[in-house]
Amino acid sequence: MRIFLDTANIDDIRRGAAMGVVDGVTTNPSLVAAEGVEYRDRVLEICDVVDGPISAETISETADEIVEEGRRIASWHENVVVKVAMSEAGLAAISRLSAEGISTNCTLVFSANQALLATRAGATLISPFIGRIDDAGQDGMEVVRESVQIMETYHLPSQILAASVRHTRHVTEAAIAGAHIATLPPKVLFQLIHHPLTDVGIQRFLADAAKYTPV
Ligand code: G3P
């Protein structure tokens, strides 16, 4: 499973990229607004740090407008993936952008049937929102599992990107469910590094190493 960062914070992206574990980045209007920057400027900064798919989201509501906006966003950088929300207009736009060779990420997916429609429209990436499904009292990981199974059964090329990840257990479960990618908030990525026994173990080794001359 590839790991993306779900943020527009450039410091966190630099920190994650320095560990060599970040394969891409997903952004959305809320994440960019939280940074108080212009969307295009920040996406280009991210492209300088991470050499992988960088999702940037459209906000238009008709198919024609989404296609126009998607073309503009795709022209920013060759690694940009155009994020389009699941809807009738969104599916029409994804199929037209895909026919033009533009990579797309169908976002706000909450069921395997939506994932099936997204893949038929030609979405490169499909983003089930695990945490928000859990919030609604359903099992977000089940949507990931079913969507991956559909892609595998029919040898479909879309990749399932587990989004709305809220905690470290979601990451393990997404990997076991066969998600091709999980996009993680920086906090969750950095939490993955730690285990109480690892941290205690390091302290013990350091204490014992103080008893001899360093190499
Ligand atoms: O990748 C989608 C993500 O940004 C949504 O996360 O926590 O707002 O549901 P959340």
CSV table of C-alpha atoms and ligand atoms in Angstrom, one decimal:
chain,number,residue,atom,x,y,z
A,1,MET,CA,0.0,0.0,0.0
A,2,ARG,CA,1.4,3.4,-1.0
A,3,ILE,CA,1.3,6.2,1.6
A,4,PHE,CA,0.1,9.7,0.8
A,5,LEU,CA,-0.1,12.7,3.1
A,6,ASP,CA,-3.5,14.4,3.4
A,7,THR,CA,-2.6,17.9,4.0
A,8,ALA,CA,-1.6,21.3,2.5
A,9,ASN,CA,0.9,22.0,5.3
A,10,ILE,CA,4.3,22.3,3.5
A,11,ASP,CA,6.4,21.8,6.7
A,12,ASP,CA,4.6,18.5,7.5
A,13,ILE,CA,5.0,17.4,3.9
A,14,ARG,CA,8.8,18.2,4.0
A,15,ARG,CA,9.1,16.3,7.3
A,16,GLY,CA,7.2,13.2,5.9
A,17,ALA,CA,9.1,13.3,2.6
A,18,ALA,CA,12.4,13.4,4.4
A,19,MET,CA,11.6,10.0,5.9
A,20,GLY,CA,11.3,8.6,2.4
A,21,VAL,CA,7.8,7.2,3.0
A,22,VAL,CA,5.5,9.7,1.2
A,23,ASP,CA,4.5,8.6,-2.3
A,24,GLY,CA,2.0,11.5,-3.0
A,25,VAL,CA,-0.2,14.2,-1.4
A,26,THR,CA,-3.9,14.8,-1.4
A,27,THR,CA,-5.3,18.3,-0.8
A,28,ASN,CA,-8.8,19.7,-0.7
A,29,PRO,CA,-10.3,23.2,-0.4
A,30,SER,CA,-10.6,22.9,3.4
A,31,LEU,CA,-7.0,21.8,3.8
A,32,VAL,CA,-5.7,24.7,1.6
A,33,ALA,CA,-8.0,27.3,3.3
A,34,ALA,CA,-6.6,26.2,6.7
A,35,GLU,CA,-3.1,27.2,5.4
A,36,GLY,CA,-4.2,30.7,4.2
A,37,VAL,CA,-2.4,30.3,0.8
A,38,GLU,CA,-3.4,30.3,-2.9
A,39,TYR,CA,-4.2,26.8,-4.1
A,40,ARG,CA,-2.0,26.8,-7.2
A,41,ASP,CA,1.0,28.3,-5.3
A,42,ARG,CA,0.8,25.6,-2.6
A,43,VAL,CA,0.3,22.7,-5.1
A,44,LEU,CA,3.4,23.8,-7.0
A,45,GLU,CA,5.4,24.0,-3.7
A,46,ILE,CA,4.3,20.5,-2.9
A,47,CYS,CA,5.3,19.3,-6.4
A,48,ASP,CA,8.8,20.5,-5.6
A,49,VAL,CA,9.0,18.4,-2.5
A,50,VAL,CA,7.2,15.2,-3.5
A,51,ASP,CA,7.7,13.5,-6.8
A,52,GLY,CA,4.4,11.7,-7.0
A,53,PRO,CA,0.7,12.2,-7.6
A,54,ILE,CA,-0.6,15.4,-6.0
A,55,SER,CA,-4.4,15.7,-5.9
A,56,ALA,CA,-6.0,19.2,-6.3
A,57,GLU,CA,-9.7,19.6,-6.1
A,58,THR,CA,-12.2,21.2,-8.5
A,59,ILE,CA,-15.0,23.2,-7.0
A,60,SER,CA,-17.2,23.7,-10.1
A,61,GLU,CA,-20.7,22.2,-10.2
A,62,THR,CA,-21.6,21.5,-13.9
A,63,ALA,CA,-19.8,19.0,-16.1
A,64,ASP,CA,-18.6,21.6,-18.5
A,65,GLU,CA,-17.3,23.8,-15.8
A,66,ILE,CA,-15.5,20.9,-14.0
A,67,VAL,CA,-13.9,19.9,-17.2
A,68,GLU,CA,-12.6,23.5,-17.8
A,69,GLU,CA,-11.4,23.8,-14.3
A,70,GLY,CA,-9.9,20.3,-14.4
A,71,ARG,CA,-7.9,21.2,-17.5
A,72,ARG,CA,-6.6,24.3,-15.9
A,73,ILE,CA,-5.6,22.5,-12.7
A,74,ALA,CA,-3.9,19.6,-14.7
A,75,SER,CA,-1.8,22.2,-16.6
A,76,TRP,CA,-0.2,23.3,-13.3
A,77,HIS,CA,2.2,20.4,-13.2
A,78,GLU,CA,2.5,16.9,-14.8
A,79,ASN,CA,2.1,15.2,-11.4
A,80,VAL,CA,-1.2,16.9,-10.6
A,81,VAL,CA,-4.3,14.7,-10.3
A,82,VAL,CA,-7.6,16.4,-10.7
A,83,LYS,CA,-10.0,15.7,-7.8
A,84,VAL,CA,-13.7,15.6,-8.7
A,85,ALA,CA,-16.5,15.1,-6.2
A,86,MET,CA,-18.8,12.1,-6.8
A,87,SER,CA,-22.0,13.4,-8.6
A,88,GLU,CA,-23.7,13.0,-11.9
A,89,ALA,CA,-21.9,16.0,-13.3
A,90,GLY,CA,-18.6,14.8,-11.6
A,91,LEU,CA,-18.9,11.4,-13.4
A,92,ALA,CA,-19.5,13.1,-16.7
A,93,ALA,CA,-16.5,15.3,-16.1
A,94,ILE,CA,-14.3,12.4,-15.1
A,95,SER,CA,-15.1,10.5,-18.2
A,96,ARG,CA,-14.3,13.5,-20.4
A,97,LEU,CA,-11.0,14.4,-18.5
A,98,SER,CA,-10.0,10.7,-18.6
A,99,ALA,CA,-10.6,10.6,-22.4
A,100,GLU,CA,-8.1,13.5,-22.6
A,101,GLY,CA,-5.5,11.6,-20.7
A,102,ILE,CA,-5.9,13.7,-17.5
A,103,SER,CA,-5.6,11.7,-14.2
A,104,THR,CA,-8.5,12.1,-11.8
A,105,ASN,CA,-9.3,11.3,-8.2
A,106,CYS,CA,-13.0,10.7,-7.6
A,107,THR,CA,-13.6,12.0,-4.0
A,108,LEU,CA,-16.4,11.9,-1.5
A,109,VAL,CA,-17.1,8.2,-2.2
A,110,PHE,CA,-19.2,6.5,0.5
A,111,SER,CA,-20.3,3.2,-1.1
A,112,ALA,CA,-18.9,0.5,-3.3
A,113,ASN,CA,-21.6,1.3,-5.9
A,114,GLN,CA,-20.2,4.8,-6.2
A,115,ALA,CA,-16.7,3.3,-6.6
A,116,LEU,CA,-18.1,1.1,-9.4
A,117,LEU,CA,-19.5,4.1,-11.2
A,118,ALA,CA,-16.2,6.1,-10.7
A,119,THR,CA,-14.1,3.3,-12.2
A,120,ARG,CA,-16.5,3.0,-15.2
A,121,ALA,CA,-16.2,6.7,-15.8
A,122,GLY,CA,-12.4,6.3,-15.9
A,123,ALA,CA,-11.2,7.6,-12.5
A,124,THR,CA,-7.5,7.0,-11.9
A,125,LEU,CA,-8.0,7.1,-8.1
A,126,ILE,CA,-11.2,6.5,-6.0
A,127,SER,CA,-11.4,7.9,-2.5
A,128,PRO,CA,-13.7,6.3,0.0
A,129,PHE,CA,-14.0,8.4,3.2
A,130,ILE,CA,-13.5,5.8,5.9
A,131,GLY,CA,-13.7,8.1,9.0
A,132,ARG,CA,-16.9,9.9,7.8
A,133,ILE,CA,-18.5,6.5,7.0
A,134,ASP,CA,-17.6,5.4,10.6
A,135,ASP,CA,-19.0,8.7,11.9
A,136,ALA,CA,-22.4,7.8,10.2
A,137,GLY,CA,-22.5,4.5,12.1
A,138,GLN,CA,-21.4,2.3,9.2
A,139,ASP,CA,-18.2,0.4,8.6
A,140,GLY,CA,-15.9,2.5,6.4
A,141,MET,CA,-13.4,-0.3,5.9
A,142,GLU,CA,-16.1,-2.5,4.4
A,143,VAL,CA,-16.5,0.0,1.6
A,144,VAL,CA,-12.7,-0.1,1.0
A,145,ARG,CA,-12.8,-4.0,1.0
A,146,GLU,CA,-15.7,-4.2,-1.4
A,147,SER,CA,-14.3,-1.6,-3.7
A,148,VAL,CA,-10.9,-3.3,-3.9
A,149,GLN,CA,-12.7,-6.6,-4.5
A,150,ILE,CA,-14.6,-5.2,-7.5
A,151,MET,CA,-11.4,-3.7,-9.0
A,152,GLU,CA,-9.7,-7.1,-8.6
A,153,THR,CA,-12.6,-9.3,-9.9
A,154,TYR,CA,-12.9,-7.3,-13.1
A,155,HIS,CA,-9.3,-6.4,-13.5
A,156,LEU,CA,-10.2,-2.7,-13.4
A,157,PRO,CA,-7.3,-0.2,-13.4
A,158,SER,CA,-8.6,2.3,-10.8
A,159,GLN,CA,-6.8,2.5,-7.5
A,160,ILE,CA,-8.7,2.6,-4.2
A,161,LEU,CA,-7.3,5.4,-2.0
A,162,ALA,CA,-8.5,5.1,1.6
A,163,ALA,CA,-9.2,8.7,2.7
A,164,SER,CA,-10.6,10.4,5.9
A,165,VAL,CA,-8.2,8.3,7.9
A,166,ARG,CA,-8.6,9.2,11.6
A,167,HIS,CA,-6.2,6.9,13.5
A,168,THR,CA,-3.4,4.5,13.2
A,169,ARG,CA,-5.6,1.4,13.3
A,170,HIS,CA,-7.3,2.6,10.1
A,171,VAL,CA,-3.9,2.4,8.4
A,172,THR,CA,-3.3,-1.3,9.3
A,173,GLU,CA,-6.9,-2.2,8.4
A,174,ALA,CA,-6.7,-0.3,5.0
A,175,ALA,CA,-3.6,-2.2,4.2
A,176,ILE,CA,-5.2,-5.6,5.1
A,177,ALA,CA,-8.3,-4.6,3.1
A,178,GLY,CA,-6.1,-4.2,0.1
A,179,ALA,CA,-6.3,-0.5,-0.4
A,180,HIS,CA,-3.8,0.6,-3.1
A,181,ILE,CA,-3.1,3.8,-1.2
A,182,ALA,CA,-4.0,5.4,2.1
A,183,THR,CA,-3.8,9.1,2.6
A,184,LEU,CA,-2.9,10.1,6.1
A,185,PRO,CA,-3.2,13.3,8.1
A,186,PRO,CA,0.4,14.2,9.2
A,187,LYS,CA,-0.5,13.4,12.9
A,188,VAL,CA,-1.4,9.8,12.0
A,189,LEU,CA,1.8,9.4,9.9
A,190,PHE,CA,4.0,10.5,12.7
A,191,GLN,CA,2.2,8.4,15.3
A,192,LEU,CA,2.9,5.3,13.2
A,193,ILE,CA,6.6,5.7,14.0
A,194,HIS,CA,6.1,5.2,17.7
A,195,HIS,CA,5.5,2.3,19.9
A,196,PRO,CA,5.9,2.5,23.7
A,197,LEU,CA,8.4,-0.4,23.7
A,198,THR,CA,10.4,1.1,20.9
A,199,ASP,CA,10.7,4.4,22.8
A,200,VAL,CA,11.6,2.7,26.1
A,201,GLY,CA,14.0,0.3,24.2
A,202,ILE,CA,15.9,3.3,22.7
A,203,GLN,CA,16.2,4.9,26.2
A,204,ARG,CA,17.6,1.7,27.7
A,205,PHE,CA,20.2,1.2,24.9
A,206,LEU,CA,21.3,4.9,25.3
A,207,ALA,CA,21.6,4.4,29.1
A,208,ASP,CA,23.7,1.3,28.6
A,209,ALA,CA,25.8,2.8,25.8
A,210,ALA,CA,26.8,5.6,28.2
A,211,LYS,CA,28.8,2.9,30.1
A,212,TYR,CA,31.4,2.5,27.4
A,213,THR,CA,33.4,4.9,25.2
A,214,PRO,CA,31.4,5.8,22.1
A,215,VAL,CA,32.7,4.4,18.8
B,1,G3P,O1,-9.0,12.9,2.3
B,1,G3P,C1,-10.2,13.4,2.7
B,1,G3P,C2,-10.1,14.0,4.1
B,1,G3P,O2,-9.4,15.2,4.0
B,1,G3P,C3,-11.3,14.1,4.8
B,1,G3P,O3,-11.0,13.8,6.1
B,1,G3P,O4,-11.2,13.8,8.6
B,1,G3P,O5,-12.3,15.6,7.2
B,1,G3P,O6,-13.2,13.3,7.2
B,1,G3P,P1,-12.0,14.2,7.3
